[in-house]
Structure formats: structure tokens, C-alpha cells
PDB file of C-alpha atoms in Angstrom:
ATOM      1  CA  MET O1432     -40.362  17.298  11.438  1.00 54.00           C
ATOM      2  CA  LYS O1433     -36.828  17.876  11.502  1.00 55.00           C
ATOM      3  CA  GLN O1434     -36.335  14.978  14.363  1.00 54.00           C
ATOM      4  CA  ILE O1435     -37.963  12.668  11.728  1.00 57.00           C
ATOM      5  CA  ARG O1436     -35.612  13.523   9.110  1.00 53.00           C
ATOM      6  CA  PHE O1437     -32.627  13.180  11.447  1.00 49.00           C
ATOM      7  CA  ALA O1438     -33.801   9.796  12.793  1.00 45.00           C
ATOM      8  CA  ILE O1439     -34.098   8.671   9.094  1.00 51.00           C
ATOM      9  CA  LEU O1440     -30.661  10.130   8.212  1.00 46.00           C
ATOM     10  CA  ILE O1441     -29.238   8.178  11.294  1.00 47.00           C
ATOM     11  CA  ILE O1442     -30.782   4.888  10.214  1.00 51.00           C
ATOM     12  CA  VAL O1443     -29.555   5.497   6.404  1.00 50.00           C
ATOM     13  CA  VAL O1444     -26.099   6.266   7.804  1.00 49.00           C
ATOM     14  CA  ALA O1445     -25.735   3.281  10.198  1.00 45.00           C
ATOM     15  CA  VAL O1446     -27.077   1.026   7.527  1.00 51.00           C
ATOM     16  CA  GLY O1447     -24.405   2.340   5.267  1.00 50.00           C
ATOM     17  CA  LEU O1448     -21.472   1.934   7.826  1.00 43.00           C
ATOM     18  CA  THR O1449     -22.454  -1.721   8.481  1.00 43.00           C
ATOM     19  CA  ALA O1450     -22.451  -2.657   4.877  1.00 52.00           C
ATOM     20  CA  CYS O1451     -19.362  -5.074   4.148  1.00 63.00           C
ATOM     21  CA  GLY O1452     -17.293  -5.039   0.914  1.00 77.00           C
ATOM     22  CA  PRO O1453     -18.504  -3.936  -2.537  1.00 82.00           C
ATOM     23  CA  PRO O1454     -22.267  -4.062  -3.426  1.00 92.00           C
ATOM     24  CA  LYS O1455     -23.008  -7.586  -4.820  1.00 93.00           C
ATOM     25  CA  GLN O1456     -25.738  -8.958  -6.986  1.00 94.00           C
ATOM     26  CA  LYS O1457     -27.293 -12.491  -7.081  1.00 97.00           C
ATOM     27  CA  ILE O1458     -27.735 -14.065 -10.692  1.00 97.00           C
ATOM     28  CA  PRO O1459     -29.751 -17.335 -10.811  1.00 98.00           C
ATOM     29  CA  VAL O1460     -28.242 -19.673 -13.387  1.00 98.00           C
ATOM     30  CA  SER O1461     -30.140 -22.730 -14.784  1.00 98.00           C
ATOM     31  CA  THR O1462     -29.451 -25.028 -17.622  1.00 98.00           C
ATOM     32  CA  ASN O1463     -31.196 -27.534 -19.950  1.00 98.00           C
ATOM     33  CA  PRO O1464     -30.148 -30.351 -18.978  1.00 98.00           C
ATOM     34  CA  LEU O1465     -29.633 -29.716 -15.295  1.00 98.00           C
ATOM     35  CA  GLY O1466     -26.321 -30.412 -13.411  1.00 98.00           C
ATOM     36  CA  ALA O1467     -23.882 -28.230 -15.314  1.00 98.00           C
ATOM     37  CA  THR O1468     -20.805 -26.949 -13.603  1.00 98.00           C
ATOM     38  CA  VAL O1469     -20.812 -23.059 -13.205  1.00 98.00           C
ATOM     39  CA  TYR O1470     -17.614 -21.371 -13.058  1.00 98.00           C
ATOM     40  CA  ALA O1471     -17.546 -17.565 -12.192  1.00 97.00           C
ATOM     41  CA  ASP O1472     -14.329 -15.723 -12.968  1.00 97.00           C
ATOM     42  CA  GLY O1473     -12.603 -19.059 -13.338  1.00 97.00           C
ATOM     43  CA  ARG O1474     -13.504 -20.279  -9.866  1.00 97.00           C
ATOM     44  CA  LYS O1475     -15.937 -23.340  -9.503  1.00 98.00           C
ATOM     45  CA  ILE O1476     -18.978 -22.194  -7.812  1.00 97.00           C
ATOM     46  CA  CYS O1477     -21.892 -24.511  -8.110  1.00 98.00           C
ATOM     47  CA  THR O1478     -23.882 -26.932 -10.097  1.00 98.00           C
ATOM     48  CA  THR O1479     -27.094 -26.097 -11.927  1.00 98.00           C
ATOM     49  CA  PRO O1480     -29.760 -24.802 -10.877  1.00 98.00           C
ATOM     50  CA  CYS O1481     -27.978 -22.448  -8.687  1.00 98.00           C
ATOM     51  CA  ALA O1482     -27.110 -18.687  -8.156  1.00 97.00           C
ATOM     52  CA  VAL O1483     -23.905 -16.900  -8.244  1.00 97.00           C
ATOM     53  CA  ARG O1484     -22.964 -13.489  -6.372  1.00 96.00           C
ATOM     54  CA  PHE O1485     -20.982 -11.108  -8.163  1.00 95.00           C
ATOM     55  CA  ASP O1486     -19.562  -7.782  -6.997  1.00 92.00           C
ATOM     56  CA  LYS O1487     -21.150  -4.845  -8.941  1.00 89.00           C
ATOM     57  CA  GLN O1488     -17.391  -2.996  -9.490  1.00 87.00           C
ATOM     58  CA  SER O1489     -16.590  -4.913 -12.707  1.00 91.00           C
ATOM     59  CA  ASN O1490     -17.688  -7.315 -15.513  1.00 95.00           C
ATOM     60  CA  HIS O1491     -17.542 -11.033 -14.936  1.00 97.00           C
ATOM     61  CA  LEU O1492     -17.186 -14.201 -16.943  1.00 98.00           C
ATOM     62  CA  LEU O1493     -19.486 -16.969 -16.477  1.00 97.00           C
ATOM     63  CA  THR O1494     -18.708 -20.315 -17.708  1.00 98.00           C
ATOM     64  CA  ILE O1495     -20.929 -23.420 -17.890  1.00 98.00           C
ATOM     65  CA  VAL O1496     -19.532 -26.942 -18.380  1.00 98.00           C
ATOM     66  CA  LYS O1497     -21.142 -30.340 -18.563  1.00 98.00           C
ATOM     67  CA  ASP O1498     -19.750 -33.448 -20.111  1.00 98.00           C
ATOM     68  CA  GLY O1499     -21.035 -34.206 -23.425  1.00 98.00           C
ATOM     69  CA  TYR O1500     -22.028 -30.418 -24.126  1.00 98.00           C
ATOM     70  CA  GLU O1501     -20.576 -27.532 -25.561  1.00 98.00           C
ATOM     71  CA  GLN O1502     -19.003 -25.139 -22.982  1.00 98.00           C
ATOM     72  CA  VAL O1503     -20.799 -21.669 -22.830  1.00 98.00           C
ATOM     73  CA  ASP O1504     -19.061 -18.446 -21.835  1.00 98.00           C
ATOM     74  CA  LEU O1505     -21.247 -15.678 -20.846  1.00 97.00           C
ATOM     75  CA  GLU O1506     -19.784 -12.313 -20.259  1.00 98.00           C
ATOM     76  CA  ILE O1507     -21.835 -10.524 -17.254  1.00 97.00           C
ATOM     77  CA  THR O1508     -21.603  -6.758 -17.732  1.00 96.00           C
ATOM     78  CA  ARG O1509     -22.149  -3.649 -15.693  1.00 91.00           C
ATOM     79  CA  GLN O1510     -24.802  -1.354 -16.776  1.00 90.00           C
ATOM     80  CA  PHE O1511     -25.215   2.187 -15.221  1.00 83.00           C
ATOM     81  CA  MET O1512     -28.539   3.035 -13.825  1.00 78.00           C
ATOM     82  CA  PRO O1513     -28.663   6.814 -13.873  1.00 72.00           C
ATOM     83  CA  ASP O1514     -32.208   6.899 -12.830  1.00 72.00           C
ATOM     84  CA  GLU O1515     -31.814   4.932  -9.674  1.00 69.00           C
ATOM     85  CA  ALA O1516     -28.587   6.599  -8.753  1.00 64.00           C
ATOM     86  CA  ILE O1517     -30.032  10.094  -9.056  1.00 70.00           C
ATOM     87  CA  ARG O1518     -33.122   9.039  -7.088  1.00 70.00           C
ATOM     88  CA  ASP O1519     -31.082   7.593  -4.463  1.00 69.00           C
ATOM     89  CA  GLY O1520     -29.048  10.570  -4.514  1.00 69.00           C
ATOM     90  CA  ALA O1521     -31.964  13.066  -4.432  1.00 70.00           C
ATOM     91  CA  ILE O1522     -33.553  11.023  -1.052  1.00 72.00           C
ATOM     92  CA  TYR O1523     -30.247  11.263   0.523  1.00 69.00           C
ATOM     93  CA  GLY O1524     -30.018  15.077  -0.172  1.00 68.00           C
ATOM     94  CA  ILE O1525     -33.656  15.705   0.937  1.00 68.00           C
ATOM     95  CA  LEU O1526     -33.281  13.398   4.224  1.00 71.00           C
ATOM     96  CA  LYS O1527     -29.917  15.315   5.160  1.00 67.00           C
ATOM     97  CA  GLY O1528     -31.947  18.558   4.900  1.00 63.00           C
ATOM     98  CA  GLY O1529     -30.521  21.912   5.128  1.00 61.00           C
ATOM     99  CA  ASP O1530     -30.709  24.544   2.470  1.00 65.00           C
ATOM    100  CA  PRO O1531     -32.711  23.682  -0.768  1.00 66.00           C
ATOM    101  CA  LYS O1532     -29.925  24.880  -2.784  1.00 67.00           C
ATOM    102  CA  ASP O1533     -27.662  22.329  -1.366  1.00 69.00           C
ATOM    103  CA  VAL O1534     -29.660  19.465  -2.339  1.00 68.00           C
ATOM    104  CA  ALA O1535     -28.396  19.437  -5.915  1.00 70.00           C
ATOM    105  CA  GLY O1536     -24.872  19.392  -4.412  1.00 73.00           C
ATOM    106  CA  GLU O1537     -25.711  16.446  -2.249  1.00 71.00           C
ATOM    107  CA  VAL O1538     -27.401  14.464  -5.097  1.00 72.00           C
ATOM    108  CA  ALA O1539     -24.321  14.870  -7.322  1.00 73.00           C
ATOM    109  CA  LYS O1540     -21.880  13.798  -4.402  1.00 74.00           C
ATOM    110  CA  GLU O1541     -24.185  10.767  -3.750  1.00 71.00           C
ATOM    111  CA  VAL O1542     -24.189   9.687  -7.274  1.00 72.00           C
ATOM    112  CA  ASP O1543     -20.470   9.839  -7.424  1.00 73.00           C
ATOM    113  CA  GLU O1544     -20.156   7.952  -4.460  1.00 74.00           C
ATOM    114  CA  GLN O1545     -22.493   5.202  -5.950  1.00 70.00           C
ATOM    115  CA  GLU O1546     -20.465   5.186  -9.095  1.00 72.00           C
ATOM    116  CA  ARG O1547     -17.230   4.672  -7.224  1.00 72.00           C
ATOM    117  CA  THR O1548     -18.595   1.843  -5.032  1.00 74.00           C
ATOM    118  CA  GLY O1549     -20.653   0.063  -7.825  1.00 73.00           C
ATOM    119  CA  GLU O1550     -24.053   0.749  -6.293  1.00 79.00           C
ATOM    120  CA  ALA O1551     -25.152   2.834  -9.389  1.00 78.00           C
ATOM    121  CA  TYR O1552     -24.733  -0.498 -11.665  1.00 84.00           C
ATOM    122  CA  GLU O1553     -26.520  -3.670 -12.220  1.00 90.00           C
ATOM    123  CA  LEU O1554     -25.268  -6.671 -13.848  1.00 94.00           C
ATOM    124  CA  VAL O1555     -26.833  -7.927 -17.088  1.00 95.00           C
ATOM    125  CA  PRO O1556     -28.159 -10.400 -17.858  1.00 97.00           C
ATOM    126  CA  SER O1557     -29.704 -10.661 -14.327  1.00 95.00           C
ATOM    127  CA  ILE O1558     -31.090 -14.159 -14.904  1.00 97.00           C
ATOM    128  CA  VAL O1559     -28.965 -16.750 -16.858  1.00 98.00           C
ATOM    129  CA  THR O1560     -30.793 -19.566 -18.736  1.00 98.00           C
ATOM    130  CA  VAL O1561     -28.976 -21.776 -21.096  1.00 98.00           C
ATOM    131  CA  THR O1562     -29.920 -24.716 -23.268  1.00 98.00           C
ATOM    132  CA  LEU O1563     -26.671 -26.815 -23.764  1.00 98.00           C
ATOM    133  CA  THR O1564     -25.736 -28.097 -27.136  1.00 98.00           C
ATOM    134  CA  PRO O1565     -24.470 -31.634 -27.351  1.00 98.00           C
ATOM    135  CA  THR O1566     -20.956 -32.005 -28.719  1.00 96.00           C
ATOM    136  CA  PRO O1567     -20.791 -33.604 -32.013  1.00 91.00           C
TER     137      PRO O1567
END
């Protein structure tokens, strides 16, 4: 049983070490009518329908522009997901093994790490659908 736990721990650590940069979240963006230009934090990203990828470490501004229609600015905000962070921390603590009294400490450390890296957050809204308003 300890060999299985150790093998799982090795896999979890290896995956964690190979991750590059802050955690990101993909947010699909669609508009009615289609063909609007999407700016993410001031940078032109794509034309709808499309998806943008934001890091989870901060809030972001999504701007949607189409000739003949009013501009739409939408804030994408971070939302702390305590249940998921604690669950992931508990799994890590259990996989790490050792004294059951140490699991709570490992959970706390893992949750702190997830908060620091941004993994404990989700960006909302997670899907953006906008009906554009014609300019007068």
C-alpha cells in the first residue's frame, strides 16, 4: 500500500514540476452578432466566437468591440473556491502519508500554496455571451 501511495505522490509531484507559469482558465466568448473583436486586458486577442485564456492570479478586463455597436466592458473576477482547495489539500496530505496528525498541517500548507499560485481560484463569469446593442 505504501508503494502505491509513493508512486501516486511521485506522479503528482512530477506533474506539478512540469507545469509552466501560473494556472490559466479558458473562457469562451460569443456575441450576437458574431464577428466582434475581443480585447483581453487591452490586448487584441480574437474575433468572436472564440476563447481567451487568463491567468487565475488576478482580475481581468474583457472588452468587446464591433463597428456599429456599443462597446462592452466586462470584468472577469477571481472567486476563491475553498471546497476545491481543501479537497485538493486533503488528497495531497493523505497521499503524502505519514502520521495522521500531520495531515491537517499538510492540508493547510497545500491550501496556502494554492492561494499563492492562483490554483484556489476560478474566474467568473466562466462563459461570456453578449448581445451587442446597435449605436444610435
